PDB file of C-alpha atoms and ligand atoms in Angstrom:
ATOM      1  CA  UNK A 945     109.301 -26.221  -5.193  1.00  0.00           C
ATOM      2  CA  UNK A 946     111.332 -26.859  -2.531  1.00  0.00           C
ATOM      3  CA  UNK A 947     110.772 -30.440  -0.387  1.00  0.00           C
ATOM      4  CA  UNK A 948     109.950 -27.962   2.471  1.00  0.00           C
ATOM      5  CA  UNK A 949     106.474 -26.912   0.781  1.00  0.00           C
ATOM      6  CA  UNK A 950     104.757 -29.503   0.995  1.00  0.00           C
ATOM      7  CA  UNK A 951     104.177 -32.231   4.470  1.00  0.00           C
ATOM      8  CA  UNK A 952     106.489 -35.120   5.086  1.00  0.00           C
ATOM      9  CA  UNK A 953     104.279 -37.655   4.189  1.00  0.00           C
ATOM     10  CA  UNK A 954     103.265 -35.763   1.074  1.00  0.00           C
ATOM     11  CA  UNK A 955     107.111 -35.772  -0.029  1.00  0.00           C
ATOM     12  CA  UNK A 956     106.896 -39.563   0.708  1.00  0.00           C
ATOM     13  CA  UNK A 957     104.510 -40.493  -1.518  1.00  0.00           C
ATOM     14  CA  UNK A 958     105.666 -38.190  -4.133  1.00  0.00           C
ATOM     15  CA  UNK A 959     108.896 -40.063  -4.761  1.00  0.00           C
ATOM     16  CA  UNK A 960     106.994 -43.153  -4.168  1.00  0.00           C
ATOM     17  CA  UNK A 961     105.235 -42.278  -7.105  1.00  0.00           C
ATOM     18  CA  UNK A 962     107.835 -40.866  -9.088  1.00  0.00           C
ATOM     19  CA  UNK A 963     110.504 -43.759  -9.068  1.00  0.00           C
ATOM     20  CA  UNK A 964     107.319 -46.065  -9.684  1.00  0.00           C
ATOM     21  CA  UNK A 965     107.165 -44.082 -13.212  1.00  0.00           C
ATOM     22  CA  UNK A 966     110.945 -44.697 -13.935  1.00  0.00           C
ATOM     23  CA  UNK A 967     110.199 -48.291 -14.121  1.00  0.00           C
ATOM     24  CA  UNK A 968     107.640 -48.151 -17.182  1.00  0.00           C
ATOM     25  CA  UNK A 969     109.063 -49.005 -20.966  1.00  0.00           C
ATOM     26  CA  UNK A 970     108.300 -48.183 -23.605  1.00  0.00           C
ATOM     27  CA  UNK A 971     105.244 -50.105 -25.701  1.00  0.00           C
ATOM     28  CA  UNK A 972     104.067 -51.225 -22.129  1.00  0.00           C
ATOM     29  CA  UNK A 973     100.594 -51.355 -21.578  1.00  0.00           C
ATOM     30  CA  UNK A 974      99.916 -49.798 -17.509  1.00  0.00           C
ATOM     31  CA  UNK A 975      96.715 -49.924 -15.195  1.00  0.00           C
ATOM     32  CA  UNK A 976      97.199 -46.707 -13.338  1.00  0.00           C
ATOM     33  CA  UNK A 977      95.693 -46.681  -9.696  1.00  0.00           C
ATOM     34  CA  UNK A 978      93.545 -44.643  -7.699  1.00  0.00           C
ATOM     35  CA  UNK A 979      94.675 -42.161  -4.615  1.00  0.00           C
ATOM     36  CA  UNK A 980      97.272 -39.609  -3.765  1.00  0.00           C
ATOM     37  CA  UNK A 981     100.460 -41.979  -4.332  1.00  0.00           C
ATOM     38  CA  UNK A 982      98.924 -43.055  -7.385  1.00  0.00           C
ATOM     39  CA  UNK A 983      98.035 -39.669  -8.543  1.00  0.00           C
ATOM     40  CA  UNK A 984     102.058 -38.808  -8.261  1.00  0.00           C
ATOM     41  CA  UNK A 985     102.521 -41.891  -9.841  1.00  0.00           C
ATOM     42  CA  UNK A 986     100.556 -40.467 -13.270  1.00  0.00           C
ATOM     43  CA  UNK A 987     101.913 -36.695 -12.885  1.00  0.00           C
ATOM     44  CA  UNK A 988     105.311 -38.218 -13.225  1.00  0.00           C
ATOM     45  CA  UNK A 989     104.897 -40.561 -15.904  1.00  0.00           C
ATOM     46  CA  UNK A 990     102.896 -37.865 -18.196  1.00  0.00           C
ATOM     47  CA  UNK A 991     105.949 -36.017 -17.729  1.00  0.00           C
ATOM     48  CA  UNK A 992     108.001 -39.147 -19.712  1.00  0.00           C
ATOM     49  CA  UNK A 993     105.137 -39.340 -21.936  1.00  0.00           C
ATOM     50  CA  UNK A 994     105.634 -35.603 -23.064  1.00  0.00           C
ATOM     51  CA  UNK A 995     109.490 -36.605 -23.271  1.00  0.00           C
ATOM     52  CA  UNK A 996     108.589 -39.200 -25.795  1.00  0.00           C
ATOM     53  CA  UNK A 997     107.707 -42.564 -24.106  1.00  0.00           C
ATOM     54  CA  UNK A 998     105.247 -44.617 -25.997  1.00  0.00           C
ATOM     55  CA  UNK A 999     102.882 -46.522 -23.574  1.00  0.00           C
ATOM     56  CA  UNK A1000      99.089 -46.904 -23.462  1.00  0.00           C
ATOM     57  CA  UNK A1001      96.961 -47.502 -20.101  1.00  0.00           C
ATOM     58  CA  UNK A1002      93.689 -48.328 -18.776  1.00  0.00           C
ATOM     59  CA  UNK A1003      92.935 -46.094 -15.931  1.00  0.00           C
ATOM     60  CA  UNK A1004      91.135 -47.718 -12.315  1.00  0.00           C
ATOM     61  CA  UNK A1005      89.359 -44.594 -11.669  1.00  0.00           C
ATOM     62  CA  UNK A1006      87.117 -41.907 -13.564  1.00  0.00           C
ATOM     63  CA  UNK A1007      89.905 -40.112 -11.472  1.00  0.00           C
ATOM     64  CA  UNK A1008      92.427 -41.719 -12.356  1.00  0.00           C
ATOM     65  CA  UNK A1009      91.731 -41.425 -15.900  1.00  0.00           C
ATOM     66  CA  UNK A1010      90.760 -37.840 -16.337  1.00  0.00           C
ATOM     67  CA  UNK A1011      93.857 -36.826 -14.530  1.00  0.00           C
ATOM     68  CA  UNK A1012      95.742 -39.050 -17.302  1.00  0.00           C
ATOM     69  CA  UNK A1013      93.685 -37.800 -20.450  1.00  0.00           C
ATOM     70  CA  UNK A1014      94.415 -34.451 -19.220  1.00  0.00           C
ATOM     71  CA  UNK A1015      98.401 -35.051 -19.135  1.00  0.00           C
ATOM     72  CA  UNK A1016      98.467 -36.948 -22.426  1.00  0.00           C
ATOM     73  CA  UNK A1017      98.687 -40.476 -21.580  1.00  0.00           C
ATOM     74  CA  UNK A1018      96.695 -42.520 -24.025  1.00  0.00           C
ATOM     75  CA  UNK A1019      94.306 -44.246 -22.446  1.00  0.00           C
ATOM     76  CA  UNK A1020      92.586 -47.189 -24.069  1.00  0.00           C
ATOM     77  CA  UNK A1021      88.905 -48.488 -22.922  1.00  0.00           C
ATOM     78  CA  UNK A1022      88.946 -51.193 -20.366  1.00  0.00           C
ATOM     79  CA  UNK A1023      86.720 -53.519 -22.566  1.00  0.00           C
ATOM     80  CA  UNK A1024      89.584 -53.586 -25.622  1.00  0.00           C
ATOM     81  CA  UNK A1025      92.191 -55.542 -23.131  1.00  0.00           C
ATOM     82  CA  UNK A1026      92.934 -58.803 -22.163  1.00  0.00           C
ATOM     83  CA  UNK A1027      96.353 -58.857 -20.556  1.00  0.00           C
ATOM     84  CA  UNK A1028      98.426 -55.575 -19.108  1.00  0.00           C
ATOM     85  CA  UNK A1029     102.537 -55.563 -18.694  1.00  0.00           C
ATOM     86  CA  UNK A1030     102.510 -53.731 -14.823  1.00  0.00           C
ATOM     87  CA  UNK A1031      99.786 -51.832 -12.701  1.00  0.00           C
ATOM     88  CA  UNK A1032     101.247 -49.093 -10.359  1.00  0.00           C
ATOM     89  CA  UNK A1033      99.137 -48.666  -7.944  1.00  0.00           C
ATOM     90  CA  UNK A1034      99.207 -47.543  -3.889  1.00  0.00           C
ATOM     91  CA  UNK A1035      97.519 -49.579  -0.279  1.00  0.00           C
ATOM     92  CA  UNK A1036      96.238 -48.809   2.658  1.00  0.00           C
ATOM     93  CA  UNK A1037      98.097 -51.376   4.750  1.00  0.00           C
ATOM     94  CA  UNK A1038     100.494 -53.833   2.966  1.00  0.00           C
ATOM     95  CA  UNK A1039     101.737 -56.604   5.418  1.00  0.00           C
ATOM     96  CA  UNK A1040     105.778 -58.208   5.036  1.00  0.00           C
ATOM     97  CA  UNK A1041     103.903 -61.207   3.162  1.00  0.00           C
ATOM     98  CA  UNK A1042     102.086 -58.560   0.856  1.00  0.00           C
ATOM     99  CA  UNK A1043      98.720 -58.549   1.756  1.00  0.00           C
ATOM    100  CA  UNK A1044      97.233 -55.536   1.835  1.00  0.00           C
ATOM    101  CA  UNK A1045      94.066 -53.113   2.341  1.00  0.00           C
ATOM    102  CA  UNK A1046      92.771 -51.572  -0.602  1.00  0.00           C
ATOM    103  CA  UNK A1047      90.112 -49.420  -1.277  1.00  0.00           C
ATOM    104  CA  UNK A1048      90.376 -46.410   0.479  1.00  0.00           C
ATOM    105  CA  UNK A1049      89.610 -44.345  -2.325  1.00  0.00           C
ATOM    106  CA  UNK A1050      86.637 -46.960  -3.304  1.00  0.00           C
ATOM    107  CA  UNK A1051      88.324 -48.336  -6.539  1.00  0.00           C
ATOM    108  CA  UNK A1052      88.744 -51.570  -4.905  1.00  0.00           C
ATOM    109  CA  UNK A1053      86.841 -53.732  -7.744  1.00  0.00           C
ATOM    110  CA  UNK A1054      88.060 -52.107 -11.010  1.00  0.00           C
ATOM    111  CA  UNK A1055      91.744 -52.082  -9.271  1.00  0.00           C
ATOM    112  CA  UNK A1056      91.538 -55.704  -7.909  1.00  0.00           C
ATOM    113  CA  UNK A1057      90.618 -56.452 -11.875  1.00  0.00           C
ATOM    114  CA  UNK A1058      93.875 -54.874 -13.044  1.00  0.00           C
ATOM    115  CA  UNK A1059      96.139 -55.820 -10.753  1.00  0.00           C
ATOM    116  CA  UNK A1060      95.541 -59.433 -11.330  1.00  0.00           C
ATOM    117  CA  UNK A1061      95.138 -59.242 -15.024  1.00  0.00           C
ATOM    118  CA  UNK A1062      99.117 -57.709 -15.204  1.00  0.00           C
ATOM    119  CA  UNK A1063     102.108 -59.476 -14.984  1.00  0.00           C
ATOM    120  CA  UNK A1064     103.387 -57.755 -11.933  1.00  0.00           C
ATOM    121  CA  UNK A1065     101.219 -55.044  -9.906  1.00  0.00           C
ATOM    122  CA  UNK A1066     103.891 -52.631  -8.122  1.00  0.00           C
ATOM    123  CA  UNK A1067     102.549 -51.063  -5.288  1.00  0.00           C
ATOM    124  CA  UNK A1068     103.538 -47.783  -4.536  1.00  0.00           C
ATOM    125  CA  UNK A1069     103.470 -46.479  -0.566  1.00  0.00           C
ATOM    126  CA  UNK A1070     104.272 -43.946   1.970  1.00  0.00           C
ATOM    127  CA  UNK A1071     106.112 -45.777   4.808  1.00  0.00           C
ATOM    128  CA  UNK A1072     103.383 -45.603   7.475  1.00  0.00           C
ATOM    129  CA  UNK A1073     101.399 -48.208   5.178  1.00  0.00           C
ATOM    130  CA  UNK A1074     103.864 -50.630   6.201  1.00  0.00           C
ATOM    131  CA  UNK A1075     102.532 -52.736   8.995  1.00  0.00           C
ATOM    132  CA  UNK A1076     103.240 -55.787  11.013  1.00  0.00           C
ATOM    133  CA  UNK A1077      99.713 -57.151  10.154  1.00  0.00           C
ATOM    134  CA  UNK A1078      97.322 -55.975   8.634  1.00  0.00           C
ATOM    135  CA  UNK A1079      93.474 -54.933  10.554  1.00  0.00           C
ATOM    136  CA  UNK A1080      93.859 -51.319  11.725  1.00  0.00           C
ATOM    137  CA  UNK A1081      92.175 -49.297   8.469  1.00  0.00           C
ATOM    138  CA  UNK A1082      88.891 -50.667   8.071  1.00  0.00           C
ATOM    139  CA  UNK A1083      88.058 -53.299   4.808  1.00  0.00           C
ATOM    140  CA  UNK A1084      86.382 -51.687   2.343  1.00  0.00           C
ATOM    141  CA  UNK A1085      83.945 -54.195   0.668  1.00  0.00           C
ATOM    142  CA  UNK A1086      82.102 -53.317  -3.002  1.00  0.00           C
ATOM    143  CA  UNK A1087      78.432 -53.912  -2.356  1.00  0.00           C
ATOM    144  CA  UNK A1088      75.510 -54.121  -4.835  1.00  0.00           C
ATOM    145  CA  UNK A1089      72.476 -51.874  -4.301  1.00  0.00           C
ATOM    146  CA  UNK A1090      70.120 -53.631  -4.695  1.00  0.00           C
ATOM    147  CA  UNK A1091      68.554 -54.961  -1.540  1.00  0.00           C
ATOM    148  CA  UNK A1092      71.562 -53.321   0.321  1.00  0.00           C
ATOM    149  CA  UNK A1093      69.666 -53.324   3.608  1.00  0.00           C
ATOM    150  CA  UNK A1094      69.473 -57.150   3.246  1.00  0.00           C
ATOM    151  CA  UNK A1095      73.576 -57.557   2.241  1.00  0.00           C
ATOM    152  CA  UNK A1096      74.039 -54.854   5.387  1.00  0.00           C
ATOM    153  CA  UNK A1097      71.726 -57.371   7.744  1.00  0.00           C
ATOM    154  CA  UNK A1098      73.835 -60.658   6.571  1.00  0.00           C
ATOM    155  CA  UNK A1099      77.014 -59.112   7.138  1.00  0.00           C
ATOM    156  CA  UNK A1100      75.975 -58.065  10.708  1.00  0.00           C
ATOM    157  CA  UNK A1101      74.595 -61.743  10.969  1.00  0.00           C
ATOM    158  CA  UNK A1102      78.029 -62.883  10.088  1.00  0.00           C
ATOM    159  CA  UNK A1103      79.412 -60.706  13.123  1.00  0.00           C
ATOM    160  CA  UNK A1104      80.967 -57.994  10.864  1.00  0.00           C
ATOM    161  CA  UNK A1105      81.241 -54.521  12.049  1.00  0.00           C
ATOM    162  CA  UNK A1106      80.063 -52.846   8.844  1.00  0.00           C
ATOM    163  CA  UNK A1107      79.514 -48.719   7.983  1.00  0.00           C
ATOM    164  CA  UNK A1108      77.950 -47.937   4.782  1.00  0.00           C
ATOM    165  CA  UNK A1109      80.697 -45.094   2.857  1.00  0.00           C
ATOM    166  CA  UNK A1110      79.067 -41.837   2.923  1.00  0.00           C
ATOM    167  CA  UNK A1111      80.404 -38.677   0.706  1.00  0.00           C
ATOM    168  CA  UNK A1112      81.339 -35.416   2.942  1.00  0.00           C
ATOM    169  CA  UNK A1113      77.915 -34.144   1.905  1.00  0.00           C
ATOM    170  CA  UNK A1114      76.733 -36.969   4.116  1.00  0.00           C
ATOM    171  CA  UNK A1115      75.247 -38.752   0.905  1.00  0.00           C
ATOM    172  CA  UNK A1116      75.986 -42.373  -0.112  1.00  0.00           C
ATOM    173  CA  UNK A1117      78.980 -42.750  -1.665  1.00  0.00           C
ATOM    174  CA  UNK A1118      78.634 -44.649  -5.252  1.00  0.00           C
ATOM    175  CA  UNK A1119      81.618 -46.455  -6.546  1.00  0.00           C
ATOM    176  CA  UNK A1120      82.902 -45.637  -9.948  1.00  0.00           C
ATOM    177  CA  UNK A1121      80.600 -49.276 -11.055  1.00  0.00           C
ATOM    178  CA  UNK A1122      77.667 -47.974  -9.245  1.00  0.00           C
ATOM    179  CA  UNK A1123      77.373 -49.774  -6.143  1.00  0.00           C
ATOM    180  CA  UNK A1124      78.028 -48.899  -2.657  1.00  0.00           C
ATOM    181  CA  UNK A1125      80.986 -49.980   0.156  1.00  0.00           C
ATOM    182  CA  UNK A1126      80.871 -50.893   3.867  1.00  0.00           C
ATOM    183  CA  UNK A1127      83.901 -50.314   5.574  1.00  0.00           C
ATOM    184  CA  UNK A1128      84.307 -52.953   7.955  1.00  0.00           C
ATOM    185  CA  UNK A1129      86.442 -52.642  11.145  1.00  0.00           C
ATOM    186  CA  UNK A1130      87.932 -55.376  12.163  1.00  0.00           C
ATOM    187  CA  UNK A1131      88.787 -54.840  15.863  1.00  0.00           C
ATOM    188  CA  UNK A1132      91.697 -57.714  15.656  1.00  0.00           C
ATOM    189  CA  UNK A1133      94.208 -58.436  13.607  1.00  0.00           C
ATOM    190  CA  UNK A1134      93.790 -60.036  10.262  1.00  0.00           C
ATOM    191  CA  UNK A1135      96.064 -62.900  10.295  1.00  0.00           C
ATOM    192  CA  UNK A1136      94.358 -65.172   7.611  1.00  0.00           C
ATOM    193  CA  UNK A1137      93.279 -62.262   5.042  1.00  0.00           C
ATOM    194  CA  UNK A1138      92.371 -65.159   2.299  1.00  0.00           C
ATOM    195  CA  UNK A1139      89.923 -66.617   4.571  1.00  0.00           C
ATOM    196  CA  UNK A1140      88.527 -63.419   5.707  1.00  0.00           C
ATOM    197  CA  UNK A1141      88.170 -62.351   1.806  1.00  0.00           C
ATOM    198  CA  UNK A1142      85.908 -66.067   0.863  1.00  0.00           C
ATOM    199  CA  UNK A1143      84.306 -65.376   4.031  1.00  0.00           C
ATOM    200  CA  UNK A1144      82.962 -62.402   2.851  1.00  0.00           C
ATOM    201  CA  UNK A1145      82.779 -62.898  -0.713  1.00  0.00           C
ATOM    202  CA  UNK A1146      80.290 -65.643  -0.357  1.00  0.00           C
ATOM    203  CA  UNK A1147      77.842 -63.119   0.971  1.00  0.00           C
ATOM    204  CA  UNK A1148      75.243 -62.453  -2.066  1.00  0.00           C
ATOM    205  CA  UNK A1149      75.185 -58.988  -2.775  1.00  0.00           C
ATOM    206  CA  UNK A1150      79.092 -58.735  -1.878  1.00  0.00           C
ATOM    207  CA  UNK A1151      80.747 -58.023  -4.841  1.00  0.00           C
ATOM    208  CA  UNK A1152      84.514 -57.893  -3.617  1.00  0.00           C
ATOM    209  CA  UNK A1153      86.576 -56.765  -0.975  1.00  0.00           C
ATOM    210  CA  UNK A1154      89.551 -54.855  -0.208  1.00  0.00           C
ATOM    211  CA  UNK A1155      91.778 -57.758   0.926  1.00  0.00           C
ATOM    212  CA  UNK A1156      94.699 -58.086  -1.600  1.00  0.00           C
ATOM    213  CA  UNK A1157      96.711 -61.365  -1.265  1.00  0.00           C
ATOM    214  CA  UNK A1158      99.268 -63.064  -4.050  1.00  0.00           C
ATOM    215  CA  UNK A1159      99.027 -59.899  -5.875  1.00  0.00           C
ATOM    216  CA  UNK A1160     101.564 -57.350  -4.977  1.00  0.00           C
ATOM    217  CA  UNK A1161     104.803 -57.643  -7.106  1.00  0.00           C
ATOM    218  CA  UNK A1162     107.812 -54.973  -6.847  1.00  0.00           C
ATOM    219  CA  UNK A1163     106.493 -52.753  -2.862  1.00  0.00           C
ATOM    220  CA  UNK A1164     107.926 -49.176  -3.646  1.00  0.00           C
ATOM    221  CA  UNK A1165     108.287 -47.159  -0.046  1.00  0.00           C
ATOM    222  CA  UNK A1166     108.871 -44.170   0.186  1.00  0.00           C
ATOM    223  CA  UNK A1167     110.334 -41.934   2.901  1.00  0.00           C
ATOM    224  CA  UNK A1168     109.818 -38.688   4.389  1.00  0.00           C
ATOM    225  CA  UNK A1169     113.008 -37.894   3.253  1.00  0.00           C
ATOM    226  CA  UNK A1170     112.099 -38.415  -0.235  1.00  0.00           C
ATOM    227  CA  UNK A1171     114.516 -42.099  -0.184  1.00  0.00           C
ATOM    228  CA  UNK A1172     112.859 -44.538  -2.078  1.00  0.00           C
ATOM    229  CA  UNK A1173     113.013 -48.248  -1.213  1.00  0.00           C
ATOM    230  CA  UNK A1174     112.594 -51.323  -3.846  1.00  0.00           C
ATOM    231  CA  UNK A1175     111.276 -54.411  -1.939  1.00  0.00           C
ATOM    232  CA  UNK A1176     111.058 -57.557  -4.941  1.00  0.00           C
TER     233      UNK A1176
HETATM  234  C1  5RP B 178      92.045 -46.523  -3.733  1.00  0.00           C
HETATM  235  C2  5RP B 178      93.154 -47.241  -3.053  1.00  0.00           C
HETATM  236  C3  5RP B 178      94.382 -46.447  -2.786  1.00  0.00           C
HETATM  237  O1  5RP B 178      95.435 -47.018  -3.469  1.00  0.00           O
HETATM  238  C4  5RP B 178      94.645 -46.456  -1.304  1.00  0.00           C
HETATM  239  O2  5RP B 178      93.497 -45.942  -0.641  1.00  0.00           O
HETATM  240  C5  5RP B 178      95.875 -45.607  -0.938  1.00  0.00           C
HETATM  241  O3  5RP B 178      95.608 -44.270  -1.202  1.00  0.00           O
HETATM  242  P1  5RP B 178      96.663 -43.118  -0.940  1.00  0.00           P
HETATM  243  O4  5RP B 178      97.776 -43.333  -1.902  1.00  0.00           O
HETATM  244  O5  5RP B 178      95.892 -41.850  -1.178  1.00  0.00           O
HETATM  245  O6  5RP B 178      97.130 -43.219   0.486  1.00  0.00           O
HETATM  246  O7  5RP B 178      93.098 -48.404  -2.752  1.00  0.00           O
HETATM  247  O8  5RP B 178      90.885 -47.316  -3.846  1.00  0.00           O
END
C-alpha cells in the first residue's frame, strides 16, 4: 500500500503507532491501549511478535485485546499483574505539560489503571492532538449505573455540562466495566486539570475521569507525512 491510500491523518497515526512498537524489548510486559493509534500500535508489534519477540501484555480494551489474541500477542489476565514495564497508548488532547484527554473510545478507567501501574506510559498521537491547553474535546467521565439519574443531577448541580455516551444505535453506551460515561464540555479552557479531576471525582457515583496528569512518559507524534517525533 502506497501512503497515498489511505487519509493524512490516518498515515499519521500509523507511524505513530508503528515507531511506538520499535521501542518494546524483549521479556517486557505492555498494557496496550484503546483507539485507532493504538490499534496501529498492536498491528505493528504482532508483526515483531511473529518475528520472534518475546513479550506478554494486558490489553485496556475487549478491543484491544481481541485484536491482540488474534495477531498472537500473549495476553495475560489483568488480575495476574502487579507492575507493567511501558503502556503504549494514544489521547485525545495532550497539553506541552502532558496532561491530556482520554477516553474517547470509553476505556478511560481500565487505561488510567495501566498507565499508572507501568513504569513509563508512552503516548502515541496524530499531531492535531497536540494543543496549547487542553478543554476543546469534551471529558469523558466513567459513571456507575446505579442511580445514574442522581450522579447526572449532582454533576449539573456542580455546573457541569454533562451528555450521557450513547452507541450509534442511539442506545447507552456501556463501558467495557459496565458502567456508563458523560462527556462533559467544558466551554473554557482547562488550565488546572488536577483540580478539575478531584472536583469531579468526589462526586459519588463518579468513578473516574478522563483527565490524565503526571502520567504521560515518552509523547510519540506523528505527522501527515509519516515523520515521527520523540518528545521525553
Ligand atoms: C480510548 C482513548 C484513545 O486513546 C483516544 O480516544 C484516542 O483515540 P484515537 O487514537 O482513535 O484518536 O482514550 O479510550
Amino acid at each position: 500500500m502506497t501512503k497515498t491510500d489511505f487519509p493524512p491523518i490516518i498515515a499519521a497515526k500509523k507511524a505513530a503507532g508503528k515507531a511506538a512498537a520499535e521501542l518494546i524489548e524483549d521479556g517486557m510486559l505492555v498494557g496496550l491501549g484503546t483507539g485507532s493509534t493504538a490499534s496501529f500500535f498492536i498491528e505493528a508489534l504482532g508483526l515483531r511478535c511473529q518475528s520472534g519477540l518475546k513479550i506478554s501484555a494486558v490489553a485496556t480494551s475487549q478491543q484491544s485485546m481481541r485484536q491482540a489474541q488474534k495477531l498472537g500477542i500473549p495476553i495475560q489476565n489483568s488480575d495476574s499483574i502487579t507492575f507493567l514495564d511501558l503502556t503504549v497508548d494514544g489521547a485525545d488532547e495532550i497539553d506541552h505539560h502532558k496532561n491530556m484527554i482520554k477516553g474517547g473510545g470509553g476505556a478511560l478507567l481500565r487505561e488510567k489503571l495501566l498507565a499508572t501501574g507501568s513504569r513509563e506510559m508512552i503516548v502515541i498521537i496524530d499531531e492535531t492532538k497536540l494543543v496549547d491547553q487542553l478543554g476543546v474535546f469534551p471529558v469523558p467521565v466513567e459513571i456507575a449505573t446505579f442511580a445514574y439519574r442522581s450522579t447526572l443531577a449532582r454533576l449539573e448541580e456542580k455546573g457541569y455540562q454533562g451528555v450521557l455516551r450513547l452507541n450509534r444505535d442511539t442506545s447507552l453506551f456501556i463501558t467495557d466495566n459496565g458502567n456508563y460515561i458523560v462527556d462533559i464540555q467544558f466551554n473554557k479552557p482547562i488550565l488546572d486539570p488536577a483540580s478539575e479531576h478531584e472536583r469531579l471525582k468526589v462526586l459519588p457515583g463518579v468513578l473516574e475521569t478522563g483527565l490524565f496528569f503526571n502520567i504521560a512518559g515518552r509523547v510519540v507524534i506523528g505527522y501527515e507525512d509519516e515523520f515521527v517525533k520523540i518528545q521525553t
